[in-house]
Coordinates of C-alpha atoms in Angstrom, one line a residue:
Y26 CA 5.8 15.7 -5.9
I27 CA 3.5 17.0 -3.1
E28 CA 5.9 19.5 -2.2
L29 CA 6.3 20.9 -6.1
R30 CA 2.7 20.3 -7.2
P31 CA 0.4 20.8 -4.1
G32 CA -3.4 20.2 -4.4
V33 CA -3.3 18.3 -7.9
L34 CA -3.1 14.4 -6.9
D35 CA -2.6 14.8 -3.1
S36 CA -4.8 12.2 -1.9
F37 CA -3.5 9.6 -4.6
I38 CA 0.2 10.5 -3.9
H39 CA -0.6 10.1 -0.2
E40 CA -1.8 6.5 -0.5
L41 CA 1.2 5.4 -2.9
R42 CA 3.1 6.5 -0.1
G43 CA 1.1 4.4 2.5
N44 CA 1.8 1.7 0.3
A45 CA 5.4 2.0 0.0
Y46 CA 5.6 2.6 3.8
S47 CA 3.4 -0.5 4.4
N48 CA 5.8 -2.6 2.3
A49 CA 8.8 -1.5 3.8
G50 CA 7.5 -2.6 7.3
L51 CA 6.7 0.8 8.6
P52 CA 3.1 0.6 9.6
G53 CA 3.2 3.7 12.2
T54 CA 4.5 6.0 9.2
A55 CA 1.9 4.1 6.7
I56 CA -0.7 5.2 9.0
E57 CA 0.0 8.8 8.9
A58 CA 0.0 8.6 5.0
Y59 CA -3.3 6.8 4.6
D60 CA -4.7 9.4 7.2
A61 CA -3.4 12.3 5.1
A62 CA -5.1 10.5 1.8
I63 CA -8.2 10.3 3.2
K64 CA -8.1 13.9 4.8
S65 CA -7.2 15.2 1.3
A66 CA -9.6 13.1 -0.8
G67 CA -12.5 15.6 -0.6
D68 CA -15.5 14.0 -1.8
A69 CA -14.3 10.8 -3.3
N70 CA -14.9 7.4 -2.1
T71 CA -12.0 6.4 0.3
I72 CA -13.2 3.2 1.5
W73 CA -10.6 1.0 0.4
I74 CA -7.8 3.5 1.8
E75 CA -9.7 3.5 5.1
M76 CA -9.5 -0.4 4.9
K77 CA -5.7 -0.1 4.2
L78 CA -5.6 2.7 7.4
G79 CA -7.2 -0.3 9.5
Q80 CA -4.8 -2.9 8.5
M81 CA -1.9 -0.7 9.4
Y82 CA -3.5 -0.3 13.0
A83 CA -3.6 -3.9 13.4
Q84 CA 0.1 -4.3 12.4
N85 CA 1.0 -1.7 14.5
G86 CA -0.7 -2.9 17.3
E87 CA -3.3 -0.5 17.9
F88 CA -6.1 -3.3 18.0
E89 CA -9.0 -1.0 19.1
N90 CA -8.0 1.5 16.5
A91 CA -8.4 -1.3 14.0
I92 CA -11.7 -2.6 15.3
N93 CA -13.2 0.8 15.3
Q94 CA -12.0 1.3 11.6
F95 CA -13.0 -1.9 10.4
I96 CA -16.5 -1.4 12.1
A97 CA -17.0 1.9 10.9
I98 CA -16.5 0.7 7.2
Y99 CA -18.4 -2.2 7.5
E100 CA -21.4 0.0 8.9
K101 CA -21.3 2.5 6.3
T102 CA -20.6 0.9 3.0
D103 CA -23.1 -0.6 0.9
N104 CA -20.5 -2.4 -1.0
E105 CA -21.1 -6.1 -0.5
Y106 CA -17.4 -7.0 -0.8
A107 CA -16.0 -4.1 1.2
K108 CA -18.4 -5.5 4.1
A109 CA -16.9 -8.9 3.6
Q110 CA -13.4 -7.7 3.5
A111 CA -14.0 -5.5 6.6
N112 CA -15.5 -8.4 8.3
Y113 CA -12.8 -10.9 7.6
L114 CA -10.0 -8.2 8.6
L115 CA -12.0 -7.7 11.9
G116 CA -12.3 -11.3 12.4
Q117 CA -8.5 -11.5 12.1
T118 CA -7.7 -8.7 14.5
Y119 CA -10.2 -10.5 17.0
L120 CA -7.9 -13.7 16.8
T121 CA -4.9 -11.9 17.1
M122 CA -6.4 -10.6 20.3
G123 CA -7.4 -13.8 21.3
M124 CA -11.1 -13.4 21.1
P125 CA -12.2 -16.5 18.6
E126 CA -15.9 -16.2 19.3
Q127 CA -16.1 -12.7 18.1
A128 CA -13.9 -13.6 15.2
Y129 CA -16.0 -16.8 14.3
A130 CA -19.1 -14.5 14.3
R131 CA -17.9 -12.3 11.7
F132 CA -16.8 -14.9 9.4
Q133 CA -20.1 -16.6 9.9
D134 CA -21.9 -13.3 9.0
N135 CA -19.7 -13.3 5.6
V136 CA -20.5 -16.9 4.7
T137 CA -24.2 -16.3 5.1
N138 CA -25.0 -12.8 3.9
Y139 CA -21.8 -12.1 1.4
P140 CA -21.1 -15.6 -0.4
R141 CA -19.7 -14.2 -3.6
S142 CA -16.6 -12.5 -1.8
Y143 CA -13.1 -14.4 -1.7
D144 CA -13.1 -13.0 1.8
S145 CA -16.0 -15.0 2.8
Y146 CA -14.3 -18.1 1.6
S147 CA -11.0 -17.1 3.5
G148 CA -13.4 -16.9 6.5
L149 CA -14.9 -20.3 5.8
V150 CA -11.8 -22.0 5.7
A151 CA -10.9 -20.6 9.3
L152 CA -14.1 -22.0 10.5
V153 CA -13.9 -25.3 9.0
S154 CA -9.9 -25.5 10.4
A155 CA -11.2 -24.8 13.7
G156 CA -14.2 -27.0 13.7
I157 CA -17.0 -24.6 13.9
E158 CA -20.4 -25.9 12.4
V159 CA -21.3 -24.0 9.3
N160 CA -24.7 -24.3 7.4
E161 CA -23.9 -26.8 4.4
L162 CA -26.0 -24.7 1.9
N163 CA -24.1 -21.4 2.7
R164 CA -21.0 -23.4 2.4
G165 CA -21.8 -24.7 -0.9
I166 CA -22.9 -21.5 -2.2
V167 CA -19.3 -19.9 -1.0
D168 CA -17.4 -22.7 -2.6
Y169 CA -19.1 -22.3 -6.1
N170 CA -18.5 -18.9 -6.0
V171 CA -14.9 -19.1 -5.6
G172 CA -14.5 -22.1 -8.0
E173 CA -14.4 -24.8 -5.6
Y174 CA -17.0 -27.0 -7.6
G175 CA -16.0 -30.3 -6.2
L176 CA -16.2 -29.1 -2.4
A177 CA -19.6 -27.2 -3.4
I178 CA -21.2 -30.3 -4.6
E179 CA -20.2 -32.0 -1.6
A180 CA -21.7 -29.6 0.7
L181 CA -24.6 -29.0 -1.2
T182 CA -25.3 -33.1 -1.6
R183 CA -24.9 -32.9 2.3
Y184 CA -27.3 -30.4 3.0
I185 CA -30.0 -32.0 0.2
N186 CA -29.2 -35.6 2.1
L187 CA -29.6 -34.2 5.5
G188 CA -33.2 -32.8 4.4
G189 CA -31.9 -29.4 5.0
E190 CA -35.0 -26.7 5.0
Q191 CA -35.8 -26.1 1.4
Q192 CA -38.1 -23.2 0.4
D193 CA -36.7 -23.2 -3.0
G194 CA -34.6 -25.1 -5.5
T195 CA -31.5 -23.1 -4.3
P196 CA -29.4 -26.1 -3.1
Y197 CA -29.9 -27.9 -6.4
Y198 CA -29.2 -24.8 -8.6
Y199 CA -25.8 -24.1 -7.2
R200 CA -25.0 -28.1 -7.2
A201 CA -26.1 -27.9 -11.2
L202 CA -24.1 -25.1 -11.9
S203 CA -21.1 -26.9 -10.1
L204 CA -21.7 -30.1 -12.2
R205 CA -21.9 -28.2 -15.0
A206 CA -18.7 -26.4 -14.4
L207 CA -16.9 -29.7 -14.0
D208 CA -18.6 -31.1 -17.6
E209 CA -20.9 -33.5 -15.7
L210 CA -23.6 -32.5 -17.9
D211 CA -26.2 -35.4 -17.2
A212 CA -26.1 -35.0 -13.4
A213 CA -26.2 -31.3 -13.8
I214 CA -29.7 -31.7 -16.0
A215 CA -31.0 -34.0 -13.4
D216 CA -30.6 -31.2 -10.6
F217 CA -32.3 -28.6 -13.2
D218 CA -35.4 -31.1 -13.9
V219 CA -35.7 -31.4 -10.0
I220 CA -36.0 -27.6 -10.0
I221 CA -38.4 -27.5 -12.7
E222 CA -40.4 -30.3 -11.3
Q223 CA -40.5 -29.8 -7.5
Y224 CA -40.0 -26.1 -7.3
P225 CA -41.9 -24.3 -10.2
D226 CA -42.1 -20.9 -8.4

């Protein structure tokens, strides 16, 4: 198609080629296709193609290129989901390289700053599995955002019971939303009442 109709859908077709090579287990050739997709995209946003390119670098054992790619994405995008995915993939690359401290720092950054992304939840699971301490408030918010309401309630309750610093009603708010999602309405109302009475601002 690219040979017959050049200059029409080049970036899109190169990305499809990259996807096919990736699925075929040919990361080296996929790198060439994704690179061609980025170069032929003009002014279009290529952030997600760049993410795929980074993944292929990692699969091809080009870890330094993968790290540089993910860091570049993280630093230049304002999209929180792209930041979270770049952070998670960067952490995975560090783990593959035997650098867990750098990996866990990236996962912690996600849990703290991008709680709505599923990649943050994946990082949270990795932290908990490794026995790394995670702020219970952040943990609860991440759990809530991926629909793990029971886990969210447990984490937020631990945060409240431990006397975590509370500038506002955030832990009660997310616990109330989680309780409501599980149809525990009386308990949810009680938490909303706490917010109204103790955190009127």
